[in-house]
mmCIF file of C-alpha atoms in Angstrom:
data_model
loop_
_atom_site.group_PDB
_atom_site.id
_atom_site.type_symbol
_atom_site.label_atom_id
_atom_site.label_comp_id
_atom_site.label_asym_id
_atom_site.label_seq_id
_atom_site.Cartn_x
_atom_site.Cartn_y
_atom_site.Cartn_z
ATOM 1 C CA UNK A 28 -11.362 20.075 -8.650
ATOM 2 C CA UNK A 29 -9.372 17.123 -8.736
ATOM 3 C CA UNK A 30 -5.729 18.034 -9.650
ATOM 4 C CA UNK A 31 -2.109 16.698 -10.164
ATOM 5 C CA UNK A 32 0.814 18.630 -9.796
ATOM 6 C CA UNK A 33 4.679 17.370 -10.986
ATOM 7 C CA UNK A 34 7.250 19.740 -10.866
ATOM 8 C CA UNK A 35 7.315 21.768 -14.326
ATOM 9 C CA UNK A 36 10.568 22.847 -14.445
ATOM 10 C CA UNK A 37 12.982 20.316 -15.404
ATOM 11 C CA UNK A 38 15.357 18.351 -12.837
ATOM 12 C CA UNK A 39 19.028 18.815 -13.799
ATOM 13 C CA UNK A 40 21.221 16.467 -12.168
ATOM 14 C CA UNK A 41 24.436 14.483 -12.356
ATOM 15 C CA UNK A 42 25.665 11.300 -13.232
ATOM 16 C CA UNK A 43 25.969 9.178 -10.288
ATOM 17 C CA UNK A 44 23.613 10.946 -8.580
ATOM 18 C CA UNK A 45 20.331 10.106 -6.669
ATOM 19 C CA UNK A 46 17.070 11.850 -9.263
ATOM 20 C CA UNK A 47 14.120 12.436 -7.085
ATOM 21 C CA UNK A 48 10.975 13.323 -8.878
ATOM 22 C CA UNK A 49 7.709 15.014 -7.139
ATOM 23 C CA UNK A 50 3.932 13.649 -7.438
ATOM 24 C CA UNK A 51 1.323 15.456 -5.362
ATOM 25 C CA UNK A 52 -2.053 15.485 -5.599
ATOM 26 C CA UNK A 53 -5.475 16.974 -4.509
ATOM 27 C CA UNK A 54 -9.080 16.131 -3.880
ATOM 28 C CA UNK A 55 -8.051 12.234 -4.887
ATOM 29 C CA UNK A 56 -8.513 9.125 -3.181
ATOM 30 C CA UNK A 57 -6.582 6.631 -5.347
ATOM 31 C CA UNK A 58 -6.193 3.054 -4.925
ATOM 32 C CA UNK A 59 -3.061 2.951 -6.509
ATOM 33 C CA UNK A 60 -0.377 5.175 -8.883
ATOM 34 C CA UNK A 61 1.908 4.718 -11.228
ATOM 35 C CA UNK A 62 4.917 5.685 -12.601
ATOM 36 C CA UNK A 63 5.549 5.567 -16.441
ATOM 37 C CA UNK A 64 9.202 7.117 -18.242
ATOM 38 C CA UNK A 65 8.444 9.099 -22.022
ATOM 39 C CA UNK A 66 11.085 9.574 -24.539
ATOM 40 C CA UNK A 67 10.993 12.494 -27.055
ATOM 41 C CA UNK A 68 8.469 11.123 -30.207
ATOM 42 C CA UNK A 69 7.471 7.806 -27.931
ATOM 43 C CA UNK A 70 4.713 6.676 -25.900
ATOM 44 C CA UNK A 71 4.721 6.371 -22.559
ATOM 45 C CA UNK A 72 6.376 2.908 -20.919
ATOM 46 C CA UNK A 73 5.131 1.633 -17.451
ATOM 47 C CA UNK A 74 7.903 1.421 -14.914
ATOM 48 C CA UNK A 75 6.442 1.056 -11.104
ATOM 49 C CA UNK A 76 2.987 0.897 -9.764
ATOM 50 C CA UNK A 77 2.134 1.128 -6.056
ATOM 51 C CA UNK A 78 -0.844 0.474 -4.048
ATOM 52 C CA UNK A 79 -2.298 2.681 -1.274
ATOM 53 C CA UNK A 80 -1.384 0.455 1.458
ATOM 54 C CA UNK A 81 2.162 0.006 0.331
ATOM 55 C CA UNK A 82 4.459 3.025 1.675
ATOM 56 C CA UNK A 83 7.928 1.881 -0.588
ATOM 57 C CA UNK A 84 8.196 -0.396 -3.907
ATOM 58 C CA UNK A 85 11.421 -0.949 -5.497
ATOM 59 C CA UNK A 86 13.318 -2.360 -8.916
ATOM 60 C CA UNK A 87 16.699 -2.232 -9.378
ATOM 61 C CA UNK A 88 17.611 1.369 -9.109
ATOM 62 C CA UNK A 89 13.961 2.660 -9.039
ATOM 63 C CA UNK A 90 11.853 3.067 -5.509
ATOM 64 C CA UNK A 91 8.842 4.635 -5.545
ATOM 65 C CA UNK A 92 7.210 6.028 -2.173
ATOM 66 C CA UNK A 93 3.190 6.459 -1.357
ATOM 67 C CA UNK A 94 2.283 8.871 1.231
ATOM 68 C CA UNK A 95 -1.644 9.064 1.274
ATOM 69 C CA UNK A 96 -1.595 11.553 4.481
ATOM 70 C CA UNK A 97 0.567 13.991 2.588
ATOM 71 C CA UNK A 98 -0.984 13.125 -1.172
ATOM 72 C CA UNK A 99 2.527 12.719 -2.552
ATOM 73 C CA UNK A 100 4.463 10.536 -4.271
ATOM 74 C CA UNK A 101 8.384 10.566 -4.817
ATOM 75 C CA UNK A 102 10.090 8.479 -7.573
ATOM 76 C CA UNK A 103 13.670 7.661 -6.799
ATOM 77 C CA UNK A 104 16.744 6.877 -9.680
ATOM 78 C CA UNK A 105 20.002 6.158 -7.761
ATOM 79 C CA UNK A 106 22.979 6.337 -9.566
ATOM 80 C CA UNK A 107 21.582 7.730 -12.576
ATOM 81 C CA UNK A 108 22.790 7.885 -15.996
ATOM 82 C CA UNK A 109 22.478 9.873 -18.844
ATOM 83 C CA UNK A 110 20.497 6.837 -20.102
ATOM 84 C CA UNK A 111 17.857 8.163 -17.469
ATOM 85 C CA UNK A 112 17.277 11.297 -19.239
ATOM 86 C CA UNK A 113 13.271 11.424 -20.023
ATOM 87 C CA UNK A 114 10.409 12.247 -19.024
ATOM 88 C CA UNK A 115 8.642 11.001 -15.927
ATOM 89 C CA UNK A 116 4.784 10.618 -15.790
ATOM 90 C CA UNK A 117 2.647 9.831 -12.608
ATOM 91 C CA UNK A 118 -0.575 8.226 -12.777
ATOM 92 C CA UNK A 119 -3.416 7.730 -10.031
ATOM 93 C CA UNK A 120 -5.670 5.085 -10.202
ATOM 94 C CA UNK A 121 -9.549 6.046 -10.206
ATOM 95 C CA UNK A 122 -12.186 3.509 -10.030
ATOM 96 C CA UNK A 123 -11.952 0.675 -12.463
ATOM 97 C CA UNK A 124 -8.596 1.361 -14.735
ATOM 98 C CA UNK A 125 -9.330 4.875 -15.676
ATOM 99 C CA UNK A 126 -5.729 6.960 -15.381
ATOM 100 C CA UNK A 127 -5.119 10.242 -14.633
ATOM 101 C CA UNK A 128 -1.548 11.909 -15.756
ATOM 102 C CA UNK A 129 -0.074 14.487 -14.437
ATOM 103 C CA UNK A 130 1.913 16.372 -17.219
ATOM 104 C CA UNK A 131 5.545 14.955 -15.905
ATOM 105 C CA UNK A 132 8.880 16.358 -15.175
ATOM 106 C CA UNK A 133 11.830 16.375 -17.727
ATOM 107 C CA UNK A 134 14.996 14.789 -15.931
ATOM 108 C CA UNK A 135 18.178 15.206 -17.876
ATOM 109 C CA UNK A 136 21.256 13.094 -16.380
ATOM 110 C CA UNK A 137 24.458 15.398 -17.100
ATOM 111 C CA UNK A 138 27.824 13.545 -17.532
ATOM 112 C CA UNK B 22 4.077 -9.807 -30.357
ATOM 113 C CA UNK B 23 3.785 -6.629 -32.209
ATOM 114 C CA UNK B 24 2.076 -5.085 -28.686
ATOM 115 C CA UNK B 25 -0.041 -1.660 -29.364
ATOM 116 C CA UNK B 26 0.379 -0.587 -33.157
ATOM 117 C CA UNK B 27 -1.160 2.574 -34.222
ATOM 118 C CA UNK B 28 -1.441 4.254 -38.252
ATOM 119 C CA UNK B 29 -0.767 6.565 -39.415
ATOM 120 C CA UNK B 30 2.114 8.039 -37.561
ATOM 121 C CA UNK B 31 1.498 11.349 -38.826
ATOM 122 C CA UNK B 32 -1.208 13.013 -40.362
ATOM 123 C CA UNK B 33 -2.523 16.551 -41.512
ATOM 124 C CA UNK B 34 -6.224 17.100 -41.942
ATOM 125 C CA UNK B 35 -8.209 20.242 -42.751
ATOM 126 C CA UNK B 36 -10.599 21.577 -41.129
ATOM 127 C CA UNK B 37 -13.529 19.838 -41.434
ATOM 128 C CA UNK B 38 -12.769 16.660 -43.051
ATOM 129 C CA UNK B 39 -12.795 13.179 -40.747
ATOM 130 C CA UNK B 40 -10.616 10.303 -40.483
ATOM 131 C CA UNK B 41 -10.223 6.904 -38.018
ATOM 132 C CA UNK B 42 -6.668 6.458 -36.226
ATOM 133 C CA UNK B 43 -6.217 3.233 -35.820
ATOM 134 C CA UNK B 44 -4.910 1.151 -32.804
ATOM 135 C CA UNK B 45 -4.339 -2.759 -32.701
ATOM 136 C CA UNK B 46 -3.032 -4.902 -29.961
ATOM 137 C CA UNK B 47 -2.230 -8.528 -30.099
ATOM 138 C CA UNK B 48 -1.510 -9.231 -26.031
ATOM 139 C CA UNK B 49 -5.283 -10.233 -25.889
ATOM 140 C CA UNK B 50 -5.456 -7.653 -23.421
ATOM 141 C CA UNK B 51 -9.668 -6.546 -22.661
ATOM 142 C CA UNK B 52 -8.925 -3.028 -21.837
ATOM 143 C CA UNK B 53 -8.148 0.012 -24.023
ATOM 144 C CA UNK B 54 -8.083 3.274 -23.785
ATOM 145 C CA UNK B 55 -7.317 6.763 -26.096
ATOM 146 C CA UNK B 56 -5.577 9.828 -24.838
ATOM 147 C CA UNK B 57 -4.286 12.863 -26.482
ATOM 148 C CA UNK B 58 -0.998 14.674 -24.985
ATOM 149 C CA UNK B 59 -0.372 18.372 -25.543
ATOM 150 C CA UNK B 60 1.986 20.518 -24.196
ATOM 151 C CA UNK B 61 2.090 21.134 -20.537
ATOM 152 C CA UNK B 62 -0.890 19.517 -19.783
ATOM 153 C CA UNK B 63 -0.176 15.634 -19.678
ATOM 154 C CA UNK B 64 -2.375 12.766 -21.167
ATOM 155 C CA UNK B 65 -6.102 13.290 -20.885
ATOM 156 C CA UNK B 66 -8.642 9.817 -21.210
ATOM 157 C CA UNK B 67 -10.385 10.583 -23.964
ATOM 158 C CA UNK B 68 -12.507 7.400 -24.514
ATOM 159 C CA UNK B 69 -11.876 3.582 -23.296
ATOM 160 C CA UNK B 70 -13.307 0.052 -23.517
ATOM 161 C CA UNK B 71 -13.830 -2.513 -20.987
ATOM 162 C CA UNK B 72 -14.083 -5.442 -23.982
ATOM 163 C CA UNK B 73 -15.471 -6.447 -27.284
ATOM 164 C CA UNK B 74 -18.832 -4.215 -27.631
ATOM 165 C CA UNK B 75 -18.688 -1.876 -24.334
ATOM 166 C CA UNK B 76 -17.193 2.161 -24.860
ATOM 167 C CA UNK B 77 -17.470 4.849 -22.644
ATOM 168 C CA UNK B 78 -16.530 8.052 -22.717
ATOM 169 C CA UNK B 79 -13.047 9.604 -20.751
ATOM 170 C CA UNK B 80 -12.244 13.340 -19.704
ATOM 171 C CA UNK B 81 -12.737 15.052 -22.803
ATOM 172 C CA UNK B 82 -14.849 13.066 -25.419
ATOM 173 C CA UNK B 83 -16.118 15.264 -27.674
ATOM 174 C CA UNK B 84 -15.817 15.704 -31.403
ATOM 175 C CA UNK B 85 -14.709 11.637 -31.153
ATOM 176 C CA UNK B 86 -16.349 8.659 -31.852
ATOM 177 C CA UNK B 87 -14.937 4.865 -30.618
ATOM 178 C CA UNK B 88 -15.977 1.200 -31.083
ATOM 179 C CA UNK B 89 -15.048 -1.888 -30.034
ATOM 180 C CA UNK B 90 -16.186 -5.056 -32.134
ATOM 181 C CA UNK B 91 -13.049 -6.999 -31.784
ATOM 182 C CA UNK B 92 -10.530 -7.689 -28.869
ATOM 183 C CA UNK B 93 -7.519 -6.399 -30.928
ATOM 184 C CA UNK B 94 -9.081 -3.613 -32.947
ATOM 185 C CA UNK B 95 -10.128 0.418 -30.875
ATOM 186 C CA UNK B 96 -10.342 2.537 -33.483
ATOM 187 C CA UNK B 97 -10.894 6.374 -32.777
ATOM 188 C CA UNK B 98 -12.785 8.341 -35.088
ATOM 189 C CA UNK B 99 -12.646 12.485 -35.353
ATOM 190 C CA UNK B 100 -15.755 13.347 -37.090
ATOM 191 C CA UNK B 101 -15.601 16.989 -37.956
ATOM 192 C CA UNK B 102 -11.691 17.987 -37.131
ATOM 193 C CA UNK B 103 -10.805 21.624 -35.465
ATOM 194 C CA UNK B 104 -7.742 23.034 -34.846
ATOM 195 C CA UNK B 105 -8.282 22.551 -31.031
ATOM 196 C CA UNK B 106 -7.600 18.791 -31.778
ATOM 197 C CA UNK B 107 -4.395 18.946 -33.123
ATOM 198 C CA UNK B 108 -2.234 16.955 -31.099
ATOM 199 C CA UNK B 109 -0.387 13.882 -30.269
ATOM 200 C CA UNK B 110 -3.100 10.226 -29.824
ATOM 201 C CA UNK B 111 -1.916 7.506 -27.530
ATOM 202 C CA UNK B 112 -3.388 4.091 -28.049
ATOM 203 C CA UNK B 113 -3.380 1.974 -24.673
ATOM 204 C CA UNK B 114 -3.817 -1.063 -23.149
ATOM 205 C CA UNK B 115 -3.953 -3.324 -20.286
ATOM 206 C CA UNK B 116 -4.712 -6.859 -19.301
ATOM 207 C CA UNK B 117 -7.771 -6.579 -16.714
ATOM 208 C CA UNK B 118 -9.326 -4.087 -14.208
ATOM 209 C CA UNK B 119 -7.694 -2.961 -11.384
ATOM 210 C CA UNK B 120 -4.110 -2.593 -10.741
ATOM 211 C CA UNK B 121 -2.409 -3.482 -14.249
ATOM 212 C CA UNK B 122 -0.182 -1.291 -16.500
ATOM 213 C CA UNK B 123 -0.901 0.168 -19.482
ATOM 214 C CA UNK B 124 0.862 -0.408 -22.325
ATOM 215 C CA UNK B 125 1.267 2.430 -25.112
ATOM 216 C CA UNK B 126 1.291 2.470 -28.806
ATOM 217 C CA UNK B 127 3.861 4.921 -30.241
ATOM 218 C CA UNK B 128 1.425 7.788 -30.882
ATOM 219 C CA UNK B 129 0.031 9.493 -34.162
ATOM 220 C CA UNK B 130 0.314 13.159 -34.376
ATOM 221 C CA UNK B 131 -2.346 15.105 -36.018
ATOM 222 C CA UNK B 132 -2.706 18.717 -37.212
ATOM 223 C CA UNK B 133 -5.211 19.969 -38.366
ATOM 224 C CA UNK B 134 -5.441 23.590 -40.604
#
């Protein structure tokens, strides 16, 4: 079955720090993913999409990797902040617009 | 613009009874979509729209009902409510097929007794 896997436990880090968050996958061949940040009582808010043939994107402190060998994806915050705290959703493309979310990882930012 | 409104915020239904959640955008956009989030399991598509007059159904469809006559308007419509469909609704959507972002409404949460 198709599946998406983020890291369940939460990612304590801090400030200053460099956050790296996990997105793997199975059984999917997607065209692109996405990464989307989720405050507590909000809905989710888009933050970096990558295509299959692009191994890096960046903006500002985000970079986002694609590795379609391994079926991963890792989502980079440099220098965090506490501001940074949230949760982090991946996405994969399937045909047409159709998302699929993994559940996300909780990043708290400790000052 | 207002981007993806949804009402109500909160509700509480009964077993049984039905309501529409509403979900309006005003970005024009062609594409929109409903999930529901609960715990530990992420958002799952429940149904979507391609434009004005074409639905189809997502991951887990059941028990809901969607149109689409307008651009702006996707209502979502739970015709006989459970208990298994309490949970947070997420409104989305995006400006064309392919590669675009979604964008998300701030969510209703529904329980139902």
């Amino acid at each position: 079955s198709q599946k998406i896997e983020q890291n369940s436990e939460a990612l304590n880090i801090q400030e200053g720090k460099t956050a790296t968050l996990t997105c793997n996958y199975t059984n999917y061949s997607p065209a692109y993913l996405q990464w989307y940040r989720q405050d507590p009582g909000r809905g989710p808010v888009f933050l970096l999409l990558i295509r299959e043939n692009e191994k890096e994107k960046r903006k500002e402190r985000l970079k986002v990797t694609f590795d379609t060998t391994l079926k991963q994806s890792l989502f980079h915050i440099t220098a965090s902040q506490p501001a940074d705290s949230a949760t982090y959703l991946c996405a994969l493309n399937l045909y047409g617009n159709k998302l699929v979310f993994g559940a996300g990882t909780i990043l708290r930012v400790k000052s | 613009n207002a981007g993806v409104t949804q009402t109500p915020k909160f509700q509480v239904l009964k077993t049984g009874q039905s309501m529409t959640l509403q979900c309006a955008q005003d970005m024009n956009h062609e594409y929109m979509s409903w999930y529901r989030q609960d715990p530990g399991m992420g958002l799952r598509l429940i149904h979507y729209s391609v434009g004005a007059g074409i639905t189809d159904q997502g991951e887990v469809p059941n028990g809901y009902n969607v149109s689409r006559s307008t651009t702006e308007d996707f209502p979502l419509r739970l015709l006989s409510a459970a208990p298994s469909q309490t949970s947070v609704y997420f409104c989305a959507s995006s400006p064309g097929q392919g590669a675009y972002e979604q964008y998300f409404g701030p969510g209703t949460r529904l329980t139902v007794t």
